[in-house]
Coordinates of C-alpha atoms and ligand atoms in Angstrom, one line a residue:
X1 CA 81.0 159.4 134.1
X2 CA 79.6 155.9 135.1
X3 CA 81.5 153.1 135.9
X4 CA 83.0 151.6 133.1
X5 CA 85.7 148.4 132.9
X6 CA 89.2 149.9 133.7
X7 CA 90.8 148.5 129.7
X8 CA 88.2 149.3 128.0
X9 CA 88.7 153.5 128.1
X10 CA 90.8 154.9 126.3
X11 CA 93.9 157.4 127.2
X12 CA 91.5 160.3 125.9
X13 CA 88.6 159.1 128.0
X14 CA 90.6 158.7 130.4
X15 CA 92.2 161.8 129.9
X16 CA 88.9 163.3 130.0
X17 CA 88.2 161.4 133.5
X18 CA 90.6 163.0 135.3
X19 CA 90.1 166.6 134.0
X20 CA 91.0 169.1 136.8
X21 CA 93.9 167.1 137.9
X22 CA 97.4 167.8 137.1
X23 CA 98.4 167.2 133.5
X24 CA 100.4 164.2 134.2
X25 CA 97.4 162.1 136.0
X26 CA 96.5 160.5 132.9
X27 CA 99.7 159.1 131.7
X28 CA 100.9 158.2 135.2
X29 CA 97.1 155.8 135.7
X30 CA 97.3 154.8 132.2
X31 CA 101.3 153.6 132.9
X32 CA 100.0 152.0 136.3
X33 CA 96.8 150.0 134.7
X34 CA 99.4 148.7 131.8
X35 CA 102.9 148.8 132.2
X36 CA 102.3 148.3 136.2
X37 CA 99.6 146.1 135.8
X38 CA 98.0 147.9 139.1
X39 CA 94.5 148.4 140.0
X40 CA 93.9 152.1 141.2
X41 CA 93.7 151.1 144.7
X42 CA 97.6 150.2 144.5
X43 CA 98.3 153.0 142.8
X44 CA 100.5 154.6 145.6
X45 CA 101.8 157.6 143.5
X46 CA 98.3 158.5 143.8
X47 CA 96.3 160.9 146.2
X48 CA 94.3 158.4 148.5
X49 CA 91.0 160.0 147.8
X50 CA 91.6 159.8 144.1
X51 CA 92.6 156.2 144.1
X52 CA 89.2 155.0 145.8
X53 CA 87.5 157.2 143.0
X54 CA 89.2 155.5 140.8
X55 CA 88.8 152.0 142.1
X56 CA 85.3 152.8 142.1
X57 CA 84.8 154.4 138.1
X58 CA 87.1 151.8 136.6
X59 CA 86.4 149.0 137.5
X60 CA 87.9 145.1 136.5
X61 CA 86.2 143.8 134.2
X62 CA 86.8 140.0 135.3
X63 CA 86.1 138.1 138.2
X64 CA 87.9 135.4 139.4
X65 CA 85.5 132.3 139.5
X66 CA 88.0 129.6 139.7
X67 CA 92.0 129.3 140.2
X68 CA 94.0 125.9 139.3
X69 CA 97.3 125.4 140.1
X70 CA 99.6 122.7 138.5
X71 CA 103.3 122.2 137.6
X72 CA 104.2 122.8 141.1
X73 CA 102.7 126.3 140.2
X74 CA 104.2 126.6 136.8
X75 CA 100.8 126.4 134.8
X76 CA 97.7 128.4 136.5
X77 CA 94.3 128.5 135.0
X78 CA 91.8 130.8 135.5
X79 CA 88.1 130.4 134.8
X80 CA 87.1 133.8 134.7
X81 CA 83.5 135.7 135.0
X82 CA 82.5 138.4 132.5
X83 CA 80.0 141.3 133.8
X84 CA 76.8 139.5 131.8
X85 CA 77.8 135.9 133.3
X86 CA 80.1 135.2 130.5
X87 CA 82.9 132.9 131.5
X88 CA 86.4 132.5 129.8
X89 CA 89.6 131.2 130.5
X90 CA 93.0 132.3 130.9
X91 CA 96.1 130.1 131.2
X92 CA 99.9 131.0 132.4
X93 CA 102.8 128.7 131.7
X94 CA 105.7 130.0 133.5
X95 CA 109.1 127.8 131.8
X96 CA 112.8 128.2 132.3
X97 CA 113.6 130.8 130.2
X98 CA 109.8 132.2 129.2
X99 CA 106.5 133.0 130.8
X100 CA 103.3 132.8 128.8
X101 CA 100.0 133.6 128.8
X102 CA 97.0 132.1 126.7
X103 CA 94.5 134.4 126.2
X104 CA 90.9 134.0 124.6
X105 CA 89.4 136.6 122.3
X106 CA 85.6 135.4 122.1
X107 CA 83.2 133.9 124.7
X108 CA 82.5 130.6 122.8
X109 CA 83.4 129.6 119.1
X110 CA 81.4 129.8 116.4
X111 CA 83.9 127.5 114.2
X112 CA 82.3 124.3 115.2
X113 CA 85.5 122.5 115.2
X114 CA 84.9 118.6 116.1
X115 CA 87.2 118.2 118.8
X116 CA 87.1 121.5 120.4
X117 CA 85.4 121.6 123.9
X118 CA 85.0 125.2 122.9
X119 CA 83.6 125.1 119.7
X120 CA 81.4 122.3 121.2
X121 CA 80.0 124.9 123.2
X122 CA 78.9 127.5 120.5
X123 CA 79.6 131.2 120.7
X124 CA 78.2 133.1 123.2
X125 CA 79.9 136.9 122.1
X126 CA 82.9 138.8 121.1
X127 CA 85.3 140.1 124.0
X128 CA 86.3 143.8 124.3
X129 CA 89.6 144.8 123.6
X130 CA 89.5 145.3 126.8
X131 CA 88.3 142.1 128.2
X132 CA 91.9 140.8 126.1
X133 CA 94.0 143.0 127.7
X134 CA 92.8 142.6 131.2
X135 CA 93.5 138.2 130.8
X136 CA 97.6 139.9 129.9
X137 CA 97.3 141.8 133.1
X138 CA 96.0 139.0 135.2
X139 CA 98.7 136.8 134.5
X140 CA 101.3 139.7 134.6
X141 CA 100.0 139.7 138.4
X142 CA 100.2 136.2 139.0
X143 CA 103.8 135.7 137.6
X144 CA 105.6 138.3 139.7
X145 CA 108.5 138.2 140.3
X146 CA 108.9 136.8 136.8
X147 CA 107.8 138.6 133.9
X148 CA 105.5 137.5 131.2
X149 CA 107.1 137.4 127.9
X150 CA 104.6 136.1 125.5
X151 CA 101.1 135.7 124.8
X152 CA 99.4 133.4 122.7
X153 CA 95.8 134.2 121.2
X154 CA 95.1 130.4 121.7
X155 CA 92.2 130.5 124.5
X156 CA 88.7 130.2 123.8
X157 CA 87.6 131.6 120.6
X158 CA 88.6 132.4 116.9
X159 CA 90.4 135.6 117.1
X160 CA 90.2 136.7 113.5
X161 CA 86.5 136.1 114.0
X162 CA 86.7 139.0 116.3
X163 CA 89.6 141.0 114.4
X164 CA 89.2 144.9 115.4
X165 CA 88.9 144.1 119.2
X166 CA 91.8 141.2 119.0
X167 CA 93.5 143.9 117.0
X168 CA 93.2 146.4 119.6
X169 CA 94.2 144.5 122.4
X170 CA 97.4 143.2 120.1
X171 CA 98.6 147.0 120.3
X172 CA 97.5 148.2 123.3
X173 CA 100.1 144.8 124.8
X174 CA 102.5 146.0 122.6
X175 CA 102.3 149.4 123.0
X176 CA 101.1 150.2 126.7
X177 CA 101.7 146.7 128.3
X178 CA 105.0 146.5 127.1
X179 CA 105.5 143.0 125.7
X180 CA 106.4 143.1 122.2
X181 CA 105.0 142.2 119.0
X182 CA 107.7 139.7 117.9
X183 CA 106.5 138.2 121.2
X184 CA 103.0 137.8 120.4
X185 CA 100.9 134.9 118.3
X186 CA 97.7 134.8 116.7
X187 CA 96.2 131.3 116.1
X188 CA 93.2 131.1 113.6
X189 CA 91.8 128.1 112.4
X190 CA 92.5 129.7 108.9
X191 CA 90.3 132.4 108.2
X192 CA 91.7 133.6 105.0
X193 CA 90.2 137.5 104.5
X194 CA 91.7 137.9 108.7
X195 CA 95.1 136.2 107.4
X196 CA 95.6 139.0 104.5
X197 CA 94.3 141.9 106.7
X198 CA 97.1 140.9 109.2
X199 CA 99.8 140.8 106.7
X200 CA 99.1 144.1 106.1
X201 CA 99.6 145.2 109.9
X202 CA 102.4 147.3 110.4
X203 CA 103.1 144.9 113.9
X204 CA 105.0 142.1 113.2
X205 CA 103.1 139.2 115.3
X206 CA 103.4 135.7 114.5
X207 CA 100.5 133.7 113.1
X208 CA 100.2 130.0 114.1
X209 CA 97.4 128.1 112.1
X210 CA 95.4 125.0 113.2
X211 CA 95.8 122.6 110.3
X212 CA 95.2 119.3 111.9
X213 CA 94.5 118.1 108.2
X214 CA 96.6 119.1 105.1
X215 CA 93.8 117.1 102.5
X216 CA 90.6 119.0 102.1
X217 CA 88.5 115.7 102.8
X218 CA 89.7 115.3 106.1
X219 CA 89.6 118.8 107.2
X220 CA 86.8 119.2 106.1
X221 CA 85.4 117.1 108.8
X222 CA 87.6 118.4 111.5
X223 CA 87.5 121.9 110.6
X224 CA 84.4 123.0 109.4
X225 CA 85.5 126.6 108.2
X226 CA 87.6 124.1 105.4
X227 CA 84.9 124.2 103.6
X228 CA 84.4 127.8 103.1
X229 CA 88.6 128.4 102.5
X230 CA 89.6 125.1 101.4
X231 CA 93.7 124.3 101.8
X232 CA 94.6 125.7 98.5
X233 CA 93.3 129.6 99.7
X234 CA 94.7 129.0 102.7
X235 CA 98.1 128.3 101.3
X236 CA 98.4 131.1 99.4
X237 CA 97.3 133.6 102.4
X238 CA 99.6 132.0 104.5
X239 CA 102.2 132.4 101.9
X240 CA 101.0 135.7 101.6
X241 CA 101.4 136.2 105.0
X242 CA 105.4 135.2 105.6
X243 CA 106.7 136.8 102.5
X244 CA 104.8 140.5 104.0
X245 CA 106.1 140.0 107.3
X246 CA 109.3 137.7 107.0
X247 CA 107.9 136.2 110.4
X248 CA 108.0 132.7 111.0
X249 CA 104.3 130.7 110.4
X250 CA 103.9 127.7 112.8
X251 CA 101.5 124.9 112.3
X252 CA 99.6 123.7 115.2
X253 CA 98.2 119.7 114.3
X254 CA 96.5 118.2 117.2
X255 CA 97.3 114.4 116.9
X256 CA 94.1 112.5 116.7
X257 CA 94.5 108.5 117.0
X258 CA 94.0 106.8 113.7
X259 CA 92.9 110.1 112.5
X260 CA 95.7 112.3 111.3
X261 CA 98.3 110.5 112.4
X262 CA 99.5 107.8 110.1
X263 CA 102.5 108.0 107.8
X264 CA 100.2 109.2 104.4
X265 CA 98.7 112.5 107.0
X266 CA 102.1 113.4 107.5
X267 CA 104.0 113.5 103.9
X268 CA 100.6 115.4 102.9
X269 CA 101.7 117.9 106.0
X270 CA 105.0 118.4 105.1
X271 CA 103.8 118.9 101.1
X272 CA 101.9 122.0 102.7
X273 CA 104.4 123.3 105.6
X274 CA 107.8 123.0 103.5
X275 CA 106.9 125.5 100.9
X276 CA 106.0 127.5 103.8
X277 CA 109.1 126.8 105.6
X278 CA 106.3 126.5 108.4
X279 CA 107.6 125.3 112.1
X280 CA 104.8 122.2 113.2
X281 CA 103.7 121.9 116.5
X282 CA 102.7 118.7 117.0
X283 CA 99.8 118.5 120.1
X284 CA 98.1 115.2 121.7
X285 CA 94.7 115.5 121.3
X286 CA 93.0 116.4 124.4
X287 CA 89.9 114.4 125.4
X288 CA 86.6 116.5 125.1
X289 CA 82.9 115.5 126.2
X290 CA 81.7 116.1 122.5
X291 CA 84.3 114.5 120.6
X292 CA 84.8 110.4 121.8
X293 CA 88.3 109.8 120.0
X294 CA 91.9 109.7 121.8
X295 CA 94.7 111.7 121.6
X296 CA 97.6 109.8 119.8
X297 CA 99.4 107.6 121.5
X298 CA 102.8 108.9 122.8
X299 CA 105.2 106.8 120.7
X300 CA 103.2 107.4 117.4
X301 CA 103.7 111.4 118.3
X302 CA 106.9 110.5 118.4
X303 CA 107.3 108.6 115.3
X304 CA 105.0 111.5 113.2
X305 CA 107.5 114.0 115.0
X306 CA 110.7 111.6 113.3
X307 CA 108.7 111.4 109.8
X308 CA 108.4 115.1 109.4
X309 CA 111.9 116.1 110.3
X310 CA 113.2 113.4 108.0
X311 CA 110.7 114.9 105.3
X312 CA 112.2 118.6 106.3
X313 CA 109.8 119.9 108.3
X314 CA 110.8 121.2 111.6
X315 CA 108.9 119.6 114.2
X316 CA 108.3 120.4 117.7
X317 CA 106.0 117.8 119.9
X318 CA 104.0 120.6 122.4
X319 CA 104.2 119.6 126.3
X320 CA 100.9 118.9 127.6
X321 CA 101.3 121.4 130.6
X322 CA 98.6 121.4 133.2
X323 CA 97.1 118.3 132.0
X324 CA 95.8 117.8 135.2
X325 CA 94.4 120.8 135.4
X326 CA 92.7 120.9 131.7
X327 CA 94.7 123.6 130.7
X328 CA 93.5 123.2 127.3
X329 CA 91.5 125.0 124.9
X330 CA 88.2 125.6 126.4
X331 CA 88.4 122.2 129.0
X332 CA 87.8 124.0 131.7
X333 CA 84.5 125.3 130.7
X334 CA 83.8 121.8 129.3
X335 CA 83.8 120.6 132.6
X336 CA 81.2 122.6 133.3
X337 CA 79.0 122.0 131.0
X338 CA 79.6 118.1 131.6
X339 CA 78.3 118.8 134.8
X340 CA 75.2 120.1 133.5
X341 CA 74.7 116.9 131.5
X342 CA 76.3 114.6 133.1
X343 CA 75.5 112.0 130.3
X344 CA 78.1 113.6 127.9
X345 CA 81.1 111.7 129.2
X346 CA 84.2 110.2 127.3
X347 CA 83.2 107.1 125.5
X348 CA 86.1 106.0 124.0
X349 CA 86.6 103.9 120.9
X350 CA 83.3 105.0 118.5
X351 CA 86.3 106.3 116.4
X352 CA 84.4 105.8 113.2
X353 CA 81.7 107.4 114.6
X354 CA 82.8 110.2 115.9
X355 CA 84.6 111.5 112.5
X356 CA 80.7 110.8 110.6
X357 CA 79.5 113.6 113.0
X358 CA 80.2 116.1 110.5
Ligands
SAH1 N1 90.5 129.4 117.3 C1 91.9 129.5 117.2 C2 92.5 129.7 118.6 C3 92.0 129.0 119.7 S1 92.1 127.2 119.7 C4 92.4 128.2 116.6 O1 91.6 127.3 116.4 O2 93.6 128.2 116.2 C5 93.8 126.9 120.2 C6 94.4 125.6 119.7 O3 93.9 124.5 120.5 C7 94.1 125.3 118.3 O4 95.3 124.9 117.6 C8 93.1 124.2 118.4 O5 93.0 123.4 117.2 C9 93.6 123.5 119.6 N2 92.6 122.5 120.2 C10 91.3 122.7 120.3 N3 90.8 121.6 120.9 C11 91.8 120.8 121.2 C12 91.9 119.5 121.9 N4 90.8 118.9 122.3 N5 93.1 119.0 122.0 C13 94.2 119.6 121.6 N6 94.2 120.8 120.9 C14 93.0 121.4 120.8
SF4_2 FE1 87.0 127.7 117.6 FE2 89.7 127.2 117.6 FE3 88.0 125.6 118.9 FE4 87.9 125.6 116.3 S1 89.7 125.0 117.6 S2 86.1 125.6 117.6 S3 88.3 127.7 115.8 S4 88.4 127.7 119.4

C-alpha cells in the first residue's frame, strides 16, 4: 500500500494493512490514532519495527505552519498546511469547566457571506473526513492534561456544504475519538436540504445557525444563501429539526454596528428564535479586510443582550477569546491574504457602503 493520511483509512483498510499480524493489531492502532490520539511512532504497545512502518504508510495529514498562543495559553490557534498547499485553521479554547475545539470542514467558503474573512476568500475544496478528524486530534494533543470536551464545526467553511465527509468525521469523534454527540455542534449558515438530512441522523448533535438577520431584506445582504432559502424555509427546517431531535437549536448573530443591532433587529429576532425556543449567541463582529464596518459597540451588545431576555429569548453575549490572536472564523488566513494585498486594510466608517456591496 502507498502512503496514505493516517484518518483517512478505514478500520477495514486498515485491517487489511496490517494483515499477517496478530488479530488484535488493527483495533489496538485504530484505539491509538483515536481514542489515544497517538501517531504510530508513540505507539509503545507496538513492535518498534512496526511502528516506523507505520509512521511511514500513515502519515499526518496536516502540517503545522503556524501556532498562536493567547489567554495565557487558554486559546491556541493553528494555521495548518494541507498536502496540496491548502491551509486551514483550527482553534482550542480550553475554559474552567470545558475544553473546545473549532474545527473547519472546507478549505474556503463558497457562501460569500459579507463579513466573513473566509467567505471573502472563496472556496478552495472540501476536507476529508479525515482532514476533520485529524484538527479533533490535534487539539486533543495540545490540551493534555485536560481533555477536550466539545467541538464546534465553526472553522472555515460551510459544513452542510460538505455533508458526507462532515458527517463522517461527526461519527468517527463520536464513535472512535470518544467525545460524544450531545457534545458536538454543527453551525450552517442555514442550508435547509443539510438541516432536514441531519434531523434524520440517528446522532443527536446540536445545530447552531448563523442568523445575523431575522428579515429577508437584510439577510439577504449579509447572507447571500438567504436568497436561495429565505427565513420562512429556514424556520420550518429548523423547527423540523428540534421537534426530531429534542436538542437544543442556538442562534449565532454576529453584532454589526448600526447594522443589526438596533432595537427593531432584535424584536424581529426574538419573533423567529422564541417559537424555536432557540438559545442566541450574541457575537461582536470581528473586523475583516473585505468587510469595512465595526463590530457593535460593547454597551449596545449589552443593551441587545437585555432586550432579548426581556422579549424571552435567552441570550448569551459570546467572549471574544484570542482576540489578539484572530481566533476568529477564517482571520487568520485573512491576514494572509492582507499581506498579499496589502491595500485591503480596515477602512472604517463606509458603513453605508459596505452593506451596497451585495
Ligand atoms: N459556515 C458556518 C460555520 C463557519 S462560520 C456558518 O456560517 O455557520 C462560524 C461562525 O462565525 C458563524 O456564525 C459566522 O457567521 C461567524 N462569523 C463569520 N465571520 C465573522 C466575523 N467577522 N465576526 C464574527 N463572527 C463571524
Ligand atoms: Fe462560509 Fe460561514 Fe463564512 Fe458564511 S460565515 S462565508 S457560510 S464560513
Amino acid at each position: 500500500m502507498r502512503a496514505r493520511a493516517a484518518y483517512d483509512v478505514s478500520a477495514d483498510e486498515l485491517a487489511a494493512l496490517l494483515d499477517g499480524q496478530p488479530a488484535y493489531r488493527a483495533r489496538q492502532v485504530w484505539d491509538g490514532l483515536h481514542r489515544r490520539a497517538l501517531r504510530p511512532a508513540e505507539m509503545s504497545d507496538l513492535p518498534l519495527e512496526l511502528r516506523a512502518e507505520l509512521d511511514e504508510l500513515l502519515p499526518a495529514a496536516l502540517s503545522e505552519v503556524e501556532r498562536r498562543t493567547s489567554d495565557g495559553g487558554g486559546t491556541v490557534k493553528w494555521l495548518f498546511g494541507l498536502h496540496d498547499g491548502r491551509r486551514v485553521e483550527t482553534v482550542l479554547m480550553a475554559y474552567p469547566g470545558r475544553v473546545t475545539v473549532c474545527v473547519s470542514t472546507q478549505a474556503g467558503c463558497a457562501m460569500g457571506c459579507a463579513f466573513c474573512a473566509t467567505g471573502q476568500a472563496g472556496f478552495d475544496r472540501q476536507l476529508t473526513a479525515g482532514e476533520i478528524v485529524e484538527q479533533v486530534v490535534a487539539a486533543v494533543r495540545a490540551a493534555r492534561p485536560r481533555r477536550v470536551s466539545n467541538v464546534v464545526f465553526m472553522g472555515m467553511g460551510e459544513p452542510l456544504a460538505n455533508y458526507e465527509r462532515t458527517w463522517a468525521a461527526v461519527e468517527r469523534i463520536h464513535g472512535d475519538v470518544g467525545i460524544s454527540a450531545r457534545h458536538l455542534t454543527v453551525s450552517t449558515v442555514g442550508l435547509v436540504p443539510g438541516i432536514r438530512r441531519l434531523a434524520a441522523e440517528p446522532l443527536p448533535v446540536n445545530l447552531a445557525v448563523s442568523l445575523h438577520a431575522a428579515n429577508d431584506a437584510l439577510r439577504d445582504r449579509l447572507v447571500p444563501i438567504n436568497r436561495r432559502y429565505p427565513l420562512g424555509e429556514l424556520a420550518e427546517a429548523c423547527a423540523a429539526y428540534v421537534g426530531a431531535t429534542g436538542r437544543r437549536l442556538s442562534i449565532e448573530w454576529a453584532m454589526i454596528d448600526g447594522t443589526n443591532d438596533r432595537p427593531s433587529d432584535m424584536a424581529e429576532l426574538a419573533r423567529f428564535a422564541r417559537p424555536l425556543g432557540a438559545h442566541v449567541n450574541l457575537i461582536p463582529l470581528n473586523a475583516t479586510p473585505g468587510y469595512p464596518v465595526r463590530g457593535s459597540p460593547p454597551l449596545r451588545v449589552a443593551g441587545a443582550r437585555q432586550e432579548l431576555e426581556r422579549l424571552g429569548v435567552r441570550t448569551t453575549i459570546r467572549s471574544t477569546r484570542g482576540a489578539e490572536i484572530d481566533a476568529a472564523c477564517g482571520q487568520l488566513a485573512a491576514r494572509a491574504l492582507a499581506a498579499r494585498a496589502p491595500d485591503a486594510g480596515t477602512r472604517p466608517g463606509h458603513v453605508v457602503r459596505a452593506l451596497r456591496v451585495r
